[in-house]
Every structure is written in structure tokens, then in C-alpha cells.
Amino acid sequence: MKFSCKYASLGWILGIVTFTGASAQTVDSTYDNSHYRERQELFATLPKQKKAIVFLGNSITEAGKWNEILPGKPVQNRGISGDNTFGVLARLPDIVAARPAKLFLLIGVNDLKREVPVTVIIDNYRKMVQMVKEGSPKTKLYLQSVLPVNDTILIEPFRKVTNANVAKLNEALQQLAKDNNCRFVNLHEPFADAQGQLKRKDTPDGLHLKVGAYAIWVNYLRSKKYL
């Protein structure tokens, strides 16, 4: 497999990532866009916090009113709508450099949307785990499972995301957490229905969460003593 490990490489920005092995494969690794840059610029202006609790991810994380749900705690919302594992890997050094107390990571559904292979997603996760362990060894890292979708109402751009692929990714993610002594957070417990779908009451479009669902999320983390 041929892959550049330079975090902000031009290849990632342009989406030119080629894997070689049994067969050549090019995946869409783009992440750099106007919203990504705007959020990064915002993050750079915010004051540093000691013992921060960081929620890192895509639009699902960005939409969370974490400071309101967790008043009095040094919470940082580092979600960027549309982000994927390549984008998180590119901006993770800044987060690690601040040495947060806890880091809750939820990323991967936009990779699945682009049909990025699970092996590639997990390889990016592996790099993230290594970066945190080496750069901020006292940070407690929580790998949160990718949420299920509800395919009965799933919005068109995400029709390529299936719960079968979500399950495959989460299984590999759980094993990665086990191998690296990280905490795996199974968000299917509070959010999946009996059929393994994202609960209809918690989602407006089969993918994202309603405002009230974030309290469920936080209460689940509290029940597991993660917060």
C-alpha cells in the first residue's frame, strides 16, 4: 500500500490518494473547503482551556450544543460539517498540542458516503490513535461508534451508507480500541431500535440527530462514567 503520512499533504486536499496492492484503488480523500477553513480559523481564535473535554467529528458533532448540555465544564466543540477521517487527521495535531483531558471522537460516515473502504478508514483511525498516544499520553481517548442510519427516511446524498457497512466499520473500530487500550463507546445502545435502525424519534432525516437527542447522548456517556 502506498500512502503519504504527511498530515496536510497536497494529495489529501486534492483527493489524490492511491492504494496499491492486489489492485490499484483511488479514494476520494478531499476535506478542504470553505466551511472547513472557516471552522479552523474560528478554532484558532478561541482561548485555550486546561483539561478540556473535546468533541471531535463532523456535522453530527458540530450541531451539538455541548456547552449548554454540560454547563460549567471546559467543553470544546470541534465538529466540522462534512468532515471525514482525512480531514480530522489533518487537524488533529492542533488538538493534541493542547493536551485535552478527554477526547470524544466520532467520524467516518462521510467516508462511507464516498465508499471509502473500511480498511482505509481504520488506517486513518489508527494514525489518529497513535498521534494522541504519542503527543498527549494523558488524554483519555474515546472512540465512539458511527451511528446507525434509518434507511426508511435516509436523505439521498447518504443512500450509499448502509447499516451493514456501519456495522463492519464499528466492529473494526471496536477491535482497534481494544488493541490500543482505548475506550470504545457503543452509541448504538441509546440510538438504535430493535431493527438496528437509527430511532425515528431521534432523527429528522435518517442520519443527523434532533436537538433533544444530544441530551440522550450525554446522559449515556454519564451512565458509563465517561463524563
Short mmCIF file of C-alpha atoms in Angstrom, two decimals:
data_model
loop_
_atom_site.label_atom_id
_atom_site.label_comp_id
_atom_site.label_asym_id
_atom_site.label_seq_id
_atom_site.Cartn_x
_atom_site.Cartn_y
_atom_site.Cartn_z
CA MET A 1 0.00 0.00 0.00
CA LYS A 2 1.37 3.42 -0.93
CA PHE A 3 0.22 6.32 1.21
CA SER A 4 1.65 9.66 2.27
CA CYS A 5 1.61 10.24 6.04
CA LYS A 6 2.14 13.99 5.77
CA TYR A 7 -0.92 15.29 7.60
CA ALA A 8 -1.78 18.26 5.40
CA SER A 9 -0.41 16.87 2.18
CA LEU A 10 -1.47 18.33 -1.15
CA GLY A 11 -2.63 14.86 -2.14
CA TRP A 12 -5.28 14.82 0.56
CA ILE A 13 -6.51 18.31 -0.28
CA LEU A 14 -6.87 17.40 -3.95
CA GLY A 15 -8.26 14.00 -3.17
CA ILE A 16 -5.45 12.07 -4.84
CA VAL A 17 -4.82 9.06 -2.65
CA THR A 18 -3.87 5.85 -4.38
CA PHE A 19 -3.60 2.48 -2.66
CA THR A 20 -1.70 -0.30 -4.37
CA GLY A 21 -1.80 -3.96 -3.56
CA ALA A 22 -3.83 -6.67 -5.19
CA SER A 23 -5.41 -3.90 -7.29
CA ALA A 24 -4.99 -0.16 -7.60
CA GLN A 25 -7.67 1.94 -5.96
CA THR A 26 -8.14 5.68 -5.71
CA VAL A 27 -10.39 7.06 -2.97
CA ASP A 28 -11.91 10.49 -2.51
CA SER A 29 -9.94 11.95 0.38
CA THR A 30 -10.91 15.60 -0.05
CA TYR A 31 -11.78 17.64 3.01
CA ASP A 32 -10.56 21.19 2.40
CA ASN A 33 -13.46 23.55 1.66
CA SER A 34 -14.69 26.98 2.75
CA HIS A 35 -16.58 25.70 5.79
CA TYR A 36 -13.62 23.59 6.91
CA ARG A 37 -11.34 26.63 6.67
CA GLU A 38 -13.83 28.91 8.45
CA ARG A 39 -14.15 26.49 11.34
CA GLN A 40 -10.39 26.06 11.57
CA GLU A 41 -9.97 29.84 11.63
CA LEU A 42 -12.54 30.05 14.42
CA PHE A 43 -10.84 27.34 16.45
CA ALA A 44 -7.53 29.20 16.17
CA THR A 45 -9.04 32.32 17.77
CA LEU A 46 -10.66 30.58 20.73
CA PRO A 47 -8.93 30.69 24.13
CA LYS A 48 -7.03 27.65 25.28
CA GLN A 49 -8.66 25.66 28.06
CA LYS A 50 -6.97 23.47 30.62
CA LYS A 51 -8.25 19.93 30.98
CA ALA A 52 -10.60 20.44 28.05
CA ILE A 53 -13.25 17.93 27.04
CA VAL A 54 -13.18 17.86 23.24
CA PHE A 55 -15.93 16.55 20.99
CA LEU A 56 -14.37 15.96 17.57
CA GLY A 57 -16.16 14.97 14.40
CA ASN A 58 -18.43 16.04 11.55
CA SER A 59 -21.85 17.73 11.29
CA ILE A 60 -23.35 15.43 13.92
CA THR A 61 -20.81 16.73 16.42
CA GLU A 62 -20.90 20.33 15.19
CA ALA A 63 -24.68 20.50 15.74
CA GLY A 64 -24.37 19.60 19.41
CA LYS A 65 -24.94 22.34 21.98
CA TRP A 66 -22.32 20.74 24.19
CA ASN A 67 -21.63 23.76 26.39
CA GLU A 68 -25.33 24.10 27.18
CA ILE A 69 -25.79 20.41 27.90
CA LEU A 70 -22.62 20.33 30.01
CA PRO A 71 -22.62 23.70 31.78
CA GLY A 72 -19.60 24.53 33.86
CA LYS A 73 -17.34 22.04 32.08
CA PRO A 74 -14.45 23.03 29.79
CA VAL A 75 -16.13 21.62 26.69
CA GLN A 76 -14.87 22.31 23.17
CA ASN A 77 -16.93 21.60 20.05
CA ARG A 78 -14.54 20.64 17.27
CA GLY A 79 -17.10 19.35 14.81
CA ILE A 80 -16.95 20.37 11.16
CA SER A 81 -19.88 19.59 8.90
CA GLY A 82 -18.87 17.33 6.03
CA ASP A 83 -15.60 16.28 7.61
CA ASN A 84 -14.13 12.82 7.23
CA THR A 85 -11.24 10.83 8.66
CA PHE A 86 -8.76 12.54 6.33
CA GLY A 87 -9.84 15.98 7.50
CA VAL A 88 -9.75 15.03 11.17
CA LEU A 89 -6.31 13.52 10.76
CA ALA A 90 -5.11 16.77 9.17
CA ARG A 91 -6.33 18.97 12.06
CA LEU A 92 -5.69 16.60 14.94
CA PRO A 93 -2.15 17.89 15.67
CA ASP A 94 -3.58 21.23 16.86
CA ILE A 95 -5.98 19.45 19.21
CA VAL A 96 -3.33 17.10 20.55
CA ALA A 97 -0.94 20.00 21.14
CA ALA A 98 -3.42 21.48 23.64
CA ARG A 99 -3.35 18.20 25.61
CA PRO A 100 -7.06 17.84 26.37
CA ALA A 101 -8.20 15.77 29.33
CA LYS A 102 -10.72 13.84 27.24
CA LEU A 103 -11.26 13.46 23.52
CA PHE A 104 -14.53 12.05 22.18
CA LEU A 105 -14.11 11.11 18.52
CA LEU A 106 -16.96 10.34 16.12
CA ILE A 107 -16.08 10.29 12.43
CA GLY A 108 -16.49 8.04 9.40
CA VAL A 109 -19.99 8.35 7.94
CA ASN A 110 -18.84 10.80 5.26
CA ASP A 111 -16.10 8.34 4.32
CA LEU A 112 -18.74 5.63 3.92
CA LYS A 113 -20.83 8.02 1.84
CA ARG A 114 -17.87 8.24 -0.57
CA GLU A 115 -17.44 4.46 -0.47
CA VAL A 116 -14.01 4.71 1.13
CA PRO A 117 -13.08 1.14 2.14
CA VAL A 118 -13.34 0.33 5.83
CA THR A 119 -9.68 -0.72 5.81
CA VAL A 120 -8.70 2.79 4.73
CA ILE A 121 -10.94 4.43 7.35
CA ILE A 122 -9.47 2.25 10.09
CA ASP A 123 -5.96 3.00 8.89
CA ASN A 124 -6.72 6.70 9.36
CA TYR A 125 -8.15 5.97 12.80
CA ARG A 126 -5.02 4.03 13.67
CA LYS A 127 -2.91 7.08 12.82
CA MET A 128 -5.17 9.25 14.99
CA VAL A 129 -4.83 6.91 17.96
CA GLN A 130 -1.06 6.83 17.57
CA MET A 131 -0.92 10.63 17.34
CA VAL A 132 -2.90 11.07 20.56
CA LYS A 133 -0.95 8.42 22.46
CA GLU A 134 2.40 9.89 21.44
CA GLY A 135 1.52 13.59 21.60
CA SER A 136 -0.72 13.64 24.66
CA PRO A 137 -0.45 10.34 26.52
CA LYS A 138 -2.56 11.53 29.46
CA THR A 139 -5.55 12.31 27.24
CA LYS A 140 -8.38 9.82 27.63
CA LEU A 141 -9.44 8.89 24.10
CA TYR A 142 -12.97 7.67 23.44
CA LEU A 143 -13.67 6.08 20.05
CA GLN A 144 -17.40 6.43 19.52
CA SER A 145 -19.21 4.09 17.16
CA VAL A 146 -20.57 5.53 13.95
CA LEU A 147 -24.31 5.96 14.40
CA PRO A 148 -26.72 3.71 12.53
CA VAL A 149 -28.82 5.25 9.78
CA ASN A 150 -32.56 4.94 9.29
CA ASP A 151 -32.88 3.87 5.67
CA THR A 152 -36.66 4.37 5.62
CA ILE A 153 -36.16 8.15 5.59
CA LEU A 154 -32.47 8.49 4.72
CA ILE A 155 -31.69 11.57 2.66
CA GLU A 156 -30.50 10.96 -0.89
CA PRO A 157 -26.83 12.01 -0.60
CA PHE A 158 -26.30 9.30 2.03
CA ARG A 159 -28.14 6.42 0.35
CA LYS A 160 -24.79 4.67 -0.16
CA VAL A 161 -24.38 4.42 3.61
CA THR A 162 -25.81 1.11 4.81
CA ASN A 163 -26.10 -0.26 8.31
CA ALA A 164 -24.18 -3.31 7.12
CA ASN A 165 -21.19 -1.10 6.32
CA VAL A 166 -21.67 0.87 9.52
CA ALA A 167 -21.57 -2.40 11.47
CA LYS A 168 -18.44 -3.51 9.63
CA LEU A 169 -16.71 -0.24 10.44
CA ASN A 170 -17.76 -0.31 14.08
CA GLU A 171 -16.58 -3.88 14.52
CA ALA A 172 -13.14 -2.91 13.24
CA LEU A 173 -13.19 0.25 15.34
CA GLN A 174 -14.00 -1.71 18.48
CA GLN A 175 -11.09 -4.05 17.79
CA LEU A 176 -8.79 -1.08 17.23
CA ALA A 177 -9.85 0.37 20.58
CA LYS A 178 -9.19 -2.95 22.28
CA ASP A 179 -5.77 -3.31 20.68
CA ASN A 180 -4.74 0.17 21.81
CA ASN A 181 -6.33 0.27 25.27
CA CYS A 182 -8.79 2.97 24.21
CA ARG A 183 -12.39 3.24 25.30
CA PHE A 184 -14.97 2.17 22.71
CA VAL A 185 -18.32 3.93 23.11
CA ASN A 186 -21.19 1.97 21.60
CA LEU A 187 -23.69 4.67 20.64
CA HIS A 188 -25.99 2.03 19.18
CA GLU A 189 -27.12 1.25 22.71
CA PRO A 190 -29.02 4.54 23.15
CA PHE A 191 -29.81 5.25 19.49
CA ALA A 192 -30.57 2.01 17.62
CA ASP A 193 -34.04 0.47 17.52
CA ALA A 194 -34.85 -3.25 17.58
CA GLN A 195 -34.12 -3.48 13.84
CA GLY A 196 -30.75 -1.77 14.17
CA GLN A 197 -32.01 1.45 12.60
CA LEU A 198 -31.43 4.94 13.99
CA LYS A 199 -34.51 5.57 16.11
CA ARG A 200 -37.08 7.54 14.13
CA LYS A 201 -37.85 9.79 17.09
CA ASP A 202 -34.23 10.93 17.28
CA THR A 203 -33.57 11.85 13.64
CA PRO A 204 -35.08 14.31 11.15
CA ASP A 205 -33.55 12.75 8.06
CA GLY A 206 -32.26 9.26 8.86
CA LEU A 207 -28.72 10.44 9.57
CA HIS A 208 -28.50 13.54 11.75
CA LEU A 209 -29.81 13.91 15.28
CA LYS A 210 -32.61 16.07 16.60
CA VAL A 211 -31.68 18.62 19.24
CA GLY A 212 -33.15 16.56 22.07
CA ALA A 213 -31.07 13.52 21.14
CA TYR A 214 -27.89 15.19 22.35
CA ALA A 215 -29.12 15.06 25.93
CA ILE A 216 -29.63 11.31 25.43
CA TRP A 217 -26.06 11.09 24.15
CA VAL A 218 -24.61 12.95 27.13
CA ASN A 219 -26.71 11.01 29.62
CA TYR A 220 -25.42 7.78 28.09
CA LEU A 221 -21.82 8.96 28.45
CA ARG A 222 -22.55 9.84 32.06
CA SER A 223 -24.12 6.44 32.71
CA LYS A 224 -20.88 4.83 31.55
CA LYS A 225 -18.83 7.18 33.78
CA TYR A 226 -17.15 8.72 30.74
CA LEU A 227 -18.21 12.21 31.82
#
